[in-house]
XYZ file of C-alpha atoms in Angstrom:
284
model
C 151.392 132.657 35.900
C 152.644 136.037 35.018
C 152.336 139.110 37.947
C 152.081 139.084 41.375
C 151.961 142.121 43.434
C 152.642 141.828 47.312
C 151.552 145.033 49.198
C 150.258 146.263 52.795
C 147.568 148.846 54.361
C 149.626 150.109 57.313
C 152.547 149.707 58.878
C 155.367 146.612 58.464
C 153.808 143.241 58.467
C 156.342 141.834 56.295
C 156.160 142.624 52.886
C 159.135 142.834 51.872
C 159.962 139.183 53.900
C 156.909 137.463 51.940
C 157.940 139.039 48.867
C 161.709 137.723 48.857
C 160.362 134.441 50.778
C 158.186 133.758 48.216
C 160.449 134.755 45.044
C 163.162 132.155 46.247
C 161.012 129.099 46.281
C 158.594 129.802 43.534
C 158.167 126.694 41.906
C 159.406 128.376 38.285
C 161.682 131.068 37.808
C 161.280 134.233 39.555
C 162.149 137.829 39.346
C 161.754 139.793 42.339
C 161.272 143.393 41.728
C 161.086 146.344 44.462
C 158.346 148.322 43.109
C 157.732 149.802 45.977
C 157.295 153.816 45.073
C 159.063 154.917 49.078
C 161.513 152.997 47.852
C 164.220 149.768 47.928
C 165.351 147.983 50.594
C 167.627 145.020 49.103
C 170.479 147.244 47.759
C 171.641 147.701 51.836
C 170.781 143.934 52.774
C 172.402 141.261 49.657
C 175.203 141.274 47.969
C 175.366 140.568 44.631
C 176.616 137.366 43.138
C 180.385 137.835 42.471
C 180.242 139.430 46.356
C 180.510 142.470 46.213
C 177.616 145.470 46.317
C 174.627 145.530 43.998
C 174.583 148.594 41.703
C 172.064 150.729 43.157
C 171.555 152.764 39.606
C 170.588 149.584 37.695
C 167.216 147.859 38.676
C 163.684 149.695 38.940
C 165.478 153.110 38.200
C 166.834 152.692 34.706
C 164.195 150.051 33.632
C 161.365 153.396 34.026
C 163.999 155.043 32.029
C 163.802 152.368 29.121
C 160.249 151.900 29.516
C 159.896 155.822 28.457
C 160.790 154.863 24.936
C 158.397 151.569 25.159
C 159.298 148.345 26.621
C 159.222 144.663 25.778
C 158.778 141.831 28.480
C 162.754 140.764 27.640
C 164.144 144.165 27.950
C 163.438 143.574 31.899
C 166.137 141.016 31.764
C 168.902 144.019 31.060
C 168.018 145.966 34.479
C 167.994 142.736 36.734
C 170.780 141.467 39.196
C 171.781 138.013 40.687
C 172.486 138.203 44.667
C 174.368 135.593 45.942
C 172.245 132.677 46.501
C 170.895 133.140 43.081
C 167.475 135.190 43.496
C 166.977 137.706 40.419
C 166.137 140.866 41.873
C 165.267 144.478 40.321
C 166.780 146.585 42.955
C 164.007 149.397 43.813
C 164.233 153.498 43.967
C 166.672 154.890 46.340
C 164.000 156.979 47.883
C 160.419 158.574 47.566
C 160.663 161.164 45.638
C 162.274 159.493 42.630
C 158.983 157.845 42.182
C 157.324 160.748 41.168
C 158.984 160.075 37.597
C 157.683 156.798 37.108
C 153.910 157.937 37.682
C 153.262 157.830 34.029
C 155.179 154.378 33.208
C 153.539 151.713 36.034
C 151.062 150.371 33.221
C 154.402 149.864 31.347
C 156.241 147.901 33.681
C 153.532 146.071 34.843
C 152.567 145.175 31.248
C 156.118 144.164 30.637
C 156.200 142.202 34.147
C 152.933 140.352 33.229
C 154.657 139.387 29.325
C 157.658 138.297 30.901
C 156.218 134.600 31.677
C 155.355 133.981 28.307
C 158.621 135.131 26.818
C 160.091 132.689 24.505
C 163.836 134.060 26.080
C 164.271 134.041 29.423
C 160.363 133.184 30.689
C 159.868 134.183 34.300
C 156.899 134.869 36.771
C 157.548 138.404 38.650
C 156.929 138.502 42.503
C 156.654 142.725 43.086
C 157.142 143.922 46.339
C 154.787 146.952 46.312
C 155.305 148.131 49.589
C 152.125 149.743 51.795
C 149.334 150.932 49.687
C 147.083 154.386 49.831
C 143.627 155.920 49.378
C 144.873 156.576 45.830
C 148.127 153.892 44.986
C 150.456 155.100 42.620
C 150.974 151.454 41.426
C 147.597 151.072 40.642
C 148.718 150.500 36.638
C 150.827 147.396 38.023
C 148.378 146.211 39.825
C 145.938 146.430 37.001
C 148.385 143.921 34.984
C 148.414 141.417 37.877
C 147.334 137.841 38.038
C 147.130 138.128 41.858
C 147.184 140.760 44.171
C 148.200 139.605 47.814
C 147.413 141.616 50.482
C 149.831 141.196 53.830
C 148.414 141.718 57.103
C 148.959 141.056 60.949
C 146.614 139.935 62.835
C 145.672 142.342 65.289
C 142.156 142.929 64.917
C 142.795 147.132 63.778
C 145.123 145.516 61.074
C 142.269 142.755 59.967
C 139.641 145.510 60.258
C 142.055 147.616 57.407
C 143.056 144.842 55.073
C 139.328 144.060 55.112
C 138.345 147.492 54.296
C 141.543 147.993 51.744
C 140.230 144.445 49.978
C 137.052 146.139 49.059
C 138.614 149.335 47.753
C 141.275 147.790 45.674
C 138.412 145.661 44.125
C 136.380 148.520 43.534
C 138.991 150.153 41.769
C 140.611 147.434 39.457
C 137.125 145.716 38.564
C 134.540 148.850 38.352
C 131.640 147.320 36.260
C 133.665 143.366 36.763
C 132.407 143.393 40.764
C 130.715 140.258 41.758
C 131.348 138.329 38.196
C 133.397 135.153 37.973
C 136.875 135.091 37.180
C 137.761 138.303 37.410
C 141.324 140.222 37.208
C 143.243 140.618 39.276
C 142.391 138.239 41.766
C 142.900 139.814 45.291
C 143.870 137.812 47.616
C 144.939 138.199 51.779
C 147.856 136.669 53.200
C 148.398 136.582 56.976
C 151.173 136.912 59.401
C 150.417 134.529 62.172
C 152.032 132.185 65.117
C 151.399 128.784 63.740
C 149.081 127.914 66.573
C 146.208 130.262 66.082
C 146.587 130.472 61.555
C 143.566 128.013 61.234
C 141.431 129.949 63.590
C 142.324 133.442 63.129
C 142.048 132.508 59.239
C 138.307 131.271 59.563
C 137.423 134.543 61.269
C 139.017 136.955 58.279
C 137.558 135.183 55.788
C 133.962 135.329 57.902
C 134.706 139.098 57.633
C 135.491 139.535 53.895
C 132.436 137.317 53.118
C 130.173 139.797 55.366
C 131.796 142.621 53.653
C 130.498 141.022 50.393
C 134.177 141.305 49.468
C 135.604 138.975 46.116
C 139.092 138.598 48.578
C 140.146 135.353 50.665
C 142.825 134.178 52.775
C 145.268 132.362 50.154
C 147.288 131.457 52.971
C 149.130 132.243 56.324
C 153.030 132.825 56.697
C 154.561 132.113 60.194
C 155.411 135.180 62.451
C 159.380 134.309 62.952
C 161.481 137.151 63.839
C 164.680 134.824 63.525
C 163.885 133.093 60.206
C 162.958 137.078 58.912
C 166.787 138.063 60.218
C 168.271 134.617 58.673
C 166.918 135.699 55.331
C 167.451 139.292 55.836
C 171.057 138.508 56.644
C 171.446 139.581 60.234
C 171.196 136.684 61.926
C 173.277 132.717 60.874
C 171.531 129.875 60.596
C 169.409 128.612 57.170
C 166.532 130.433 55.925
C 165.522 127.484 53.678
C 164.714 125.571 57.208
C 163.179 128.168 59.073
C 159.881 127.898 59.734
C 158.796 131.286 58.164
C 160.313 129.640 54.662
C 158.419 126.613 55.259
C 155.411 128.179 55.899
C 155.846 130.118 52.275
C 156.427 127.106 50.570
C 153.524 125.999 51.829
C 151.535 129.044 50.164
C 153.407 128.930 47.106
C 152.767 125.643 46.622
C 149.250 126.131 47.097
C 148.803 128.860 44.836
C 150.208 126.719 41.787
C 147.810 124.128 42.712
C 144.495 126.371 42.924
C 145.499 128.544 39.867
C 148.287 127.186 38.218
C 146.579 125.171 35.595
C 144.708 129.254 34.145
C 148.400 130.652 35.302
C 150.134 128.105 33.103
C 153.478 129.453 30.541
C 155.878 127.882 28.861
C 159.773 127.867 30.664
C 160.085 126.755 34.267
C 162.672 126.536 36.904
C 162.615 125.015 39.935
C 164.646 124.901 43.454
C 164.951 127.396 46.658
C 166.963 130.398 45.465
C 167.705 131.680 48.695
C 169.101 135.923 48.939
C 172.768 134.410 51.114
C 175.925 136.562 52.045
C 173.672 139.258 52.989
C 174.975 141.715 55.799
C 174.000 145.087 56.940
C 173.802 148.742 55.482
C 176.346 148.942 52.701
């Protein structure tokens, strides 16, 4: 595999959870980077491997500043950070308006992003945390270089009704003249934030919508709605993220993501293990 992008329609339904979830038990190695344009989140919540404070000025920031002057997939490697627990992360912008610099270099990054998993040096799948997506998304050039796009929802029926709706814009942008084809790129795909005892159902019925909508997304999977598992990782609350159930439940999807696409995802270097953000506190 190569690029995933994690983003929402509206509001907070966990994207930035899934996206950190999912980077520390990726079944290879991971690189989770904050490209989310409102900016970074994981600067105020980890620390850094030798525990102290991540360096807020190296990460999404001074990689657009590289990728100016063109950008290999290895280069990447320079602008990335350990946090304790041993997730890679590119820390994201400090706020909104220093995205307005990078508008130009998102087909950069996410070219370099997608190259980075067949690097001979230090191979890696990337797990972007795109944050909540627009009429008109500024990270439409990542999302162009994706493998997957995944889509993060709640289940309220307003919030099904929008992912639905977002599904068949996104599509229409990134495959124009590709609509209704096999195999086409990126694949979208919907991920929902449900209690455990209503995913199968509630599942069935957004899929019964995106197939009405003639839309090309499904439901790839369901993470568990777990406020205290979301503070473990987070770092505000004790206990083990690896045994919560929301981690379990992204194993789950994780897992079943290699085994539907890994095979056409398929690059040379692997790692394996939970990676899991620890030492994390509050605001720093």
């Amino acid at each position: 595999m190569a690029l995933i992008a994690i983003a929402a329609d509206k509001g907070s339904p966990g994207v930035t959870t899934t996206a950190v979830a999912l980077a520390a038990v990726w079944p290879r190695r991971a690189l989770l980077a904050e490209a989310d344009p409102a900016g970074g989140d994981l600067v105020y919540r980890c620390a850094a491997a030798h525990g102290g404070p991540l360096d807020p000025n190296t990460g999404m920031l001074s990689l657009a500043a590289t990728a100016r002057r063109g950008l290999v997939a290895e280069q990447v490697w320079d602008h990335a950070q350990p946090v304790s627990g041993g997730l890679e992360v590119l820390v994201g912008l400090g706020n909104s308006e220093q995205s307005t610099g990078l508008a130009g270099v998102w087909p950069v990054l996410g070219s370099a992003f997608a190259g980075l998993a067949g690097s001979q040096h230090g191979a890696a799948d990337v797990i972007a945390d795109c944050g909540r997506i627009g009429v008109d998304p500024v990270v439409t050039g990542l999302f162009a270089q994706a493998s997957l796009v995944l889509l993060v929802s709640r289940t309220e029926p307003e919030q099904l009704a929008r992912v639905r709706d977002r599904a068949a814009a996104l599509s229409a942008r990134l495959h124009g003249a590709q609509r209704g084809t096999a195999h086409i790129t990126p694949l979208i795909g919907v991920v929902l934030v449900v209690d455990a005892r209503d995913s199968a159902k509630i599942a069935g019925q957004m899929n019964d919508m995106l197939v009405a909508s003639q839309s090309v997304a499904r439901v790839v999977g369901v993470v568990a709605h777990d406020p205290a598992g979301a503070g473990q990782l987070a770092g505000r609350r004790r206990g083990s993220a690896a045994k919560s159930l929301l981690v379990r439940s992204v194993r789950k999807v994780a897992a079943d993501l290699h085994q539907q696409f890994g095979a056409a995802w398929a690059a040379t270097g692997a790692g394996t293990g939970t990676r899991m953000p620890d030492g994390a506190g509050g605001p720093r």
